[in-house]
CSV table of C-alpha atoms in Angstrom, one decimal:
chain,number,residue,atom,x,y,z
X,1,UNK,CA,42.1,21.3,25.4
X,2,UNK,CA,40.9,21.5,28.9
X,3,UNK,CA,44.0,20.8,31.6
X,4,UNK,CA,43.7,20.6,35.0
X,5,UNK,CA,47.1,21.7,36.5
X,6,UNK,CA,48.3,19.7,40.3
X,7,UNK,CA,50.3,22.0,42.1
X,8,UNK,CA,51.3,23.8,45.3
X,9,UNK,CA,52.9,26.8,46.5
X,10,UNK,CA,53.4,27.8,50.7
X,11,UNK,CA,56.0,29.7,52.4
X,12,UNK,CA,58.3,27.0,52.7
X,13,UNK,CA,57.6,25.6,49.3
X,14,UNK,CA,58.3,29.0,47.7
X,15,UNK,CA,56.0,29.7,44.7
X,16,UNK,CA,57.9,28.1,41.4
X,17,UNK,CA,56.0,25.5,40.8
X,18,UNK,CA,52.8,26.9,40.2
X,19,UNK,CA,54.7,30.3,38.7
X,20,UNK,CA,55.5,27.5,36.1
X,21,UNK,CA,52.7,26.0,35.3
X,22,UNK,CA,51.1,29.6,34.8
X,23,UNK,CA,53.4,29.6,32.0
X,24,UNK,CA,52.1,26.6,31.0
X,25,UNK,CA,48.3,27.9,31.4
X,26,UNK,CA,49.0,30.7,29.8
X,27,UNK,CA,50.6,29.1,26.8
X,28,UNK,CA,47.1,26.6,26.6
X,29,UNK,CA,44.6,29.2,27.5
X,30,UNK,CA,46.5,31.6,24.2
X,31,UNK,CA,45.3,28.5,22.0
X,32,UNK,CA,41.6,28.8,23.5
X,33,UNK,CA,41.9,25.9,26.2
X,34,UNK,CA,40.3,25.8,29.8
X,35,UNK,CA,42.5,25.4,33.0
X,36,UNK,CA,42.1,24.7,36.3
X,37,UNK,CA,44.4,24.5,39.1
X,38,UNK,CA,44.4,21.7,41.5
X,39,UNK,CA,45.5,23.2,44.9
X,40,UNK,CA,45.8,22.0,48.6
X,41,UNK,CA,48.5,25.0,49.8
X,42,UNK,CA,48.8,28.4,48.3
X,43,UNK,CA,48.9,31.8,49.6
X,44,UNK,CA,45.8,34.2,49.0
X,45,UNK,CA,48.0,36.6,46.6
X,46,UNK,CA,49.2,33.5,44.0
X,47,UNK,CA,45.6,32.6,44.3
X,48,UNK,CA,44.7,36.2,43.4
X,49,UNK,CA,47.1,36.1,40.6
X,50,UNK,CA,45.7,32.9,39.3
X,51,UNK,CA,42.2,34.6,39.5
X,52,UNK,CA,43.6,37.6,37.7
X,53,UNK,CA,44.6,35.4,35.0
X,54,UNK,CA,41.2,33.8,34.6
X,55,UNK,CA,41.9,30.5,35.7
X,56,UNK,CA,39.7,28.3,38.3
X,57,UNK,CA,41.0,27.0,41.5
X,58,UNK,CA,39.7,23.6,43.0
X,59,UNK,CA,40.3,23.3,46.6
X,60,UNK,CA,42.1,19.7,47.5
X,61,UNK,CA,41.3,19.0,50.8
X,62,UNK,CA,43.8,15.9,51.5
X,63,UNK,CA,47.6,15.1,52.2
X,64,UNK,CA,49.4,16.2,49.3
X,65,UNK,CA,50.8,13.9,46.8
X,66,UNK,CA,48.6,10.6,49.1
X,67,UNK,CA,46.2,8.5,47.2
X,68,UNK,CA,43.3,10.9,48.9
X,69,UNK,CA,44.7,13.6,46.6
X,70,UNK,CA,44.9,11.4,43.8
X,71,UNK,CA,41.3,11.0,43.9
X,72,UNK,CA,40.4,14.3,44.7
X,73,UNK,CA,42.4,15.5,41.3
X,74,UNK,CA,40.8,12.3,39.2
X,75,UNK,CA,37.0,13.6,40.8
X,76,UNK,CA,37.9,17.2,39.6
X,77,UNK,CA,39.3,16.1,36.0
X,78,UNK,CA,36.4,14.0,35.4
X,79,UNK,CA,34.0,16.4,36.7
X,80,UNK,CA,35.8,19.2,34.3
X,81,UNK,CA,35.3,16.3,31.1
X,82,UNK,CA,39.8,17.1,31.5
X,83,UNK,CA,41.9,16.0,28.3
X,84,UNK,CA,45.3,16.1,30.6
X,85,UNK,CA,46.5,16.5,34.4
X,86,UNK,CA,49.6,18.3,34.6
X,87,UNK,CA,51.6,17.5,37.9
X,88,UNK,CA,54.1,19.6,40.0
X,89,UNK,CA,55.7,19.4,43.2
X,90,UNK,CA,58.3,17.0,44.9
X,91,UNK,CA,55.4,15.9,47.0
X,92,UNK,CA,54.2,14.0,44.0
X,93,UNK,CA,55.7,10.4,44.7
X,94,UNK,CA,56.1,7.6,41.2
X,95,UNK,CA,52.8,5.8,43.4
X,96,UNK,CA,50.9,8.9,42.8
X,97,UNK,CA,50.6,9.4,38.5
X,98,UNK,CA,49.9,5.8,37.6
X,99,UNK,CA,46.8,6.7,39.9
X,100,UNK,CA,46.2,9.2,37.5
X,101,UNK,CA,46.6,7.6,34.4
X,102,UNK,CA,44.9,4.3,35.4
X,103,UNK,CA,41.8,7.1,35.9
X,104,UNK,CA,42.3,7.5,31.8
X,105,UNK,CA,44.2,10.5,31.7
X,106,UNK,CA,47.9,11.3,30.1
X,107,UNK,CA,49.8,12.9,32.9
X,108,UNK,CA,52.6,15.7,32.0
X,109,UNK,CA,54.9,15.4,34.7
X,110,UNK,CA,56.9,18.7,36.0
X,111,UNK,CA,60.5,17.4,37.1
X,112,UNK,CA,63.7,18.9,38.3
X,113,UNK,CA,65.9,15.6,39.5
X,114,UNK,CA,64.4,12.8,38.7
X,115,UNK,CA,62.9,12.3,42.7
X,116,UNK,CA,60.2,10.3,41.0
X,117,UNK,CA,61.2,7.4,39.6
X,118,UNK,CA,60.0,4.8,38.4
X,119,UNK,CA,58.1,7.8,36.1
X,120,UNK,CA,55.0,6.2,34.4
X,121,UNK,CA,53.3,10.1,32.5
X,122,UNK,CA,53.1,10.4,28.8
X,123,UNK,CA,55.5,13.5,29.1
X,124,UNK,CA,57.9,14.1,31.7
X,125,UNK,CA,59.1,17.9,31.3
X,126,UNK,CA,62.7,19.0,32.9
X,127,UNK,CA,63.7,22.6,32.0
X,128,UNK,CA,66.9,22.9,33.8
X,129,UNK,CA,70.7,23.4,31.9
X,130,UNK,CA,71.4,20.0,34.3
X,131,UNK,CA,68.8,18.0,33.0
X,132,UNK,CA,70.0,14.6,32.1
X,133,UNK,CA,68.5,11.3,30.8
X,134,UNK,CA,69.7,8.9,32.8
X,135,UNK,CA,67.9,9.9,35.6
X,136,UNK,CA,64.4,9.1,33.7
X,137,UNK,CA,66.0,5.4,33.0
X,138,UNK,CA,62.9,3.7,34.9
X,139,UNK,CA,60.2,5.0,33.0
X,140,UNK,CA,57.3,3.6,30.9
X,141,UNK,CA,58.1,2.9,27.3
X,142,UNK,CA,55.7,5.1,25.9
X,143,UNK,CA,57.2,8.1,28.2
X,144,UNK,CA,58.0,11.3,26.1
X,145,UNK,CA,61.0,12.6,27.9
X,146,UNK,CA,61.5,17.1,27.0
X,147,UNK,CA,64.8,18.1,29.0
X,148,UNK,CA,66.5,21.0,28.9
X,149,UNK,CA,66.7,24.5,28.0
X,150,UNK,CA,64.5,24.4,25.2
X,151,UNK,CA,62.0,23.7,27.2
X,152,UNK,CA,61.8,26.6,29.2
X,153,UNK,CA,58.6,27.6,30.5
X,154,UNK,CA,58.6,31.7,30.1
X,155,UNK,CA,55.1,33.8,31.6
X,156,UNK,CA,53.5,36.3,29.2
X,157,UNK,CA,55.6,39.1,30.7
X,158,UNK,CA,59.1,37.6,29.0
X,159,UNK,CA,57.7,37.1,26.0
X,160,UNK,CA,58.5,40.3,24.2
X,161,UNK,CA,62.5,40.0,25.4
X,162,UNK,CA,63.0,37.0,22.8
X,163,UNK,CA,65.8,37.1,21.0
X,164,UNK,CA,68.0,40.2,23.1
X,165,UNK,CA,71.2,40.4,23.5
X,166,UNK,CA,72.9,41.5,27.0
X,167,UNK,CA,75.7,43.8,26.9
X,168,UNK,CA,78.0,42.9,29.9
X,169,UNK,CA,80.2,45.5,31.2
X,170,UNK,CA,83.4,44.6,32.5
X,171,UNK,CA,82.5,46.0,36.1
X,172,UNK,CA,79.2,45.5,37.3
X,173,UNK,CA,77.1,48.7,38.5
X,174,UNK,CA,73.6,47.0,38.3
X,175,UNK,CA,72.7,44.2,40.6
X,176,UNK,CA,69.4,42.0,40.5
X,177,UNK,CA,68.6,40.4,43.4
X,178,UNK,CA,65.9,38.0,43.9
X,179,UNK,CA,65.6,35.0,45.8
X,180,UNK,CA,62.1,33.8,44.4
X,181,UNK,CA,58.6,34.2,45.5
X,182,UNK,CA,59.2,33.6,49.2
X,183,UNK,CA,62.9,33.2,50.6
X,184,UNK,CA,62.0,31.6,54.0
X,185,UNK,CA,65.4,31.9,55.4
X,186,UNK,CA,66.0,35.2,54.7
X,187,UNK,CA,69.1,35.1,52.1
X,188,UNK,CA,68.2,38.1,50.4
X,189,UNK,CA,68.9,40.3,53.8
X,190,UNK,CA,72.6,37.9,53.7
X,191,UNK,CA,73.5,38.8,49.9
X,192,UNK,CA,72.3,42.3,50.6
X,193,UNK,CA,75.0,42.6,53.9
X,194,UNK,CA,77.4,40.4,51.6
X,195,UNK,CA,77.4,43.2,49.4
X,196,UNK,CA,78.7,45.5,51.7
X,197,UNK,CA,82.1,44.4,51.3
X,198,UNK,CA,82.1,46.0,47.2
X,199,UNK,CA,83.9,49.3,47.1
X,200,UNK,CA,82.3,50.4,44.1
X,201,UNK,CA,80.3,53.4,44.7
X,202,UNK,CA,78.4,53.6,41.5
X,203,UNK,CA,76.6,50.1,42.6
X,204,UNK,CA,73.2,49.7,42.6
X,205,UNK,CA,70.8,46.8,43.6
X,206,UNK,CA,67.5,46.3,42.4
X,207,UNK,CA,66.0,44.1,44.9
X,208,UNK,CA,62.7,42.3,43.8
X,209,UNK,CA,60.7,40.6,46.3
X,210,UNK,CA,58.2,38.2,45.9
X,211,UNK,CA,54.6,38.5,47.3
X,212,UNK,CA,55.1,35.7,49.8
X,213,UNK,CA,58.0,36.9,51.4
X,214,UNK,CA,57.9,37.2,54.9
X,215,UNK,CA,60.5,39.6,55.8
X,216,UNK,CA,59.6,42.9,54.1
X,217,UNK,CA,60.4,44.7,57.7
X,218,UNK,CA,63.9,43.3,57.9
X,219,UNK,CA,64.9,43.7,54.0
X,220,UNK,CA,64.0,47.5,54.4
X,221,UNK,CA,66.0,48.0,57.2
X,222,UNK,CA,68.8,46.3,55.1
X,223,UNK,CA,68.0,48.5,52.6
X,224,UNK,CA,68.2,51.9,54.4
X,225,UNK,CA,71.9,50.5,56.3
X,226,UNK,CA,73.3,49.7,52.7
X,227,UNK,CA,76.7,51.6,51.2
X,228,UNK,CA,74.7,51.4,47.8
X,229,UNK,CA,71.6,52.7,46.1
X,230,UNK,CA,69.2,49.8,46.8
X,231,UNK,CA,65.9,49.9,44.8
């Protein structure tokens, strides 16, 4: 298979989308296909990462999610000899993969509340516990809907925790926090100081930060102030 993967990541954005289709990659490259992401925003360390992985990045100099895109992803696929386009982001409109299709590829279309529809993709993929059909009502006949949990898209890195069991104490005294590859608004400094109510002085917080967060500065300081052991 060779897939050419449509997504975008930015401050703003935050970085889940394409943090999910490198499950996806990785998944496809394990079974000896080719991938290549399709990218008009990212910041330089996801691209890294991608990189790291040993996946190709195509630049898409257009409006994301306009018919200039479209094109730009069809020229790349078609350039790449492309068995599937794998679309991601709420910037991708239901004008944007029948442009894709009508091109001669079968689109698998990354959703999370059906902001899409009418959907016309061979596969429209929702992962999340709320997932529910009825929001994919408009959607071509031949449409493959895969909604739910089972469905999970999990990196390389989980892989080996299949199948463990948490213990849950009755009192917490380990905390994770993490607000996702970029936090823009700063809520992990607001559960951090939120926290400070908690008389409970065997607490700890493990506090993982993603690589386009711009706050580092500020968290520390929160860090340094805090009643508990913050890691």
């Amino acid at each position: 298979m060779k897939l050419l993967i449509r997504a975008d990541a930015s401050v703003q954005m935050g970085t889940g989308h394409i943090m999910r289709c490198l499950a996806l990659a990785q998944a496809v490259h394990q079974r000896g296909g080719t991938i290549t992401f399709a990218i008009a925003t990212c910041p330089p360390n996801l691209q890294e990462r991608l990189q790291a992985e040993g996946f190709h990045i195509y630049p898409i100099d257009a409006k994301p999610g306009s018919p200039s895109d479209a094109e730009a992803t069809i020229a790349q696929a078609q350039h790449l000899g492309c068995n599937w386009i794998c679309v991601d982001g709420y910037q991708f409109g239901s004008d944007y993969s029948p442009l894709l299709q009508t091109a001669g590829f079968p689109v698998l279309f990354l959703d999370d509340y059906g902001h899409a529809s009418p959907y016309h993709a061979a596969i429209v993929l929702n992962q999340n516990l709320s997932a529910q059909e009825e929001w994919y009502a408009q959607r071509d006949r031949q449409t493959k809907l895969l909604l739910g949990t089972d469905y999970t898209l999990l990196r390389q890195e989980f892989w080996a925790w299949q199948g463990w069991q948490r213990s849950i104490p009755d009192i917490a005294h380990k905390i994770l926090i993490t607000l996702g590859g970029s936090d823009p608004d700063n809520v992990t400094a607001r559960v951090l100081d939120a926290l400070q109510a908690v008389q409970n002085p065997h607490l700890e917080l493990l506090v993982v930060v993603g690589g386009s967060n711009p706050h580092l500065k500020s968290l520390q300081r929160c860090a340094d102030r805090s009643i508990h052991t913050v890691k």
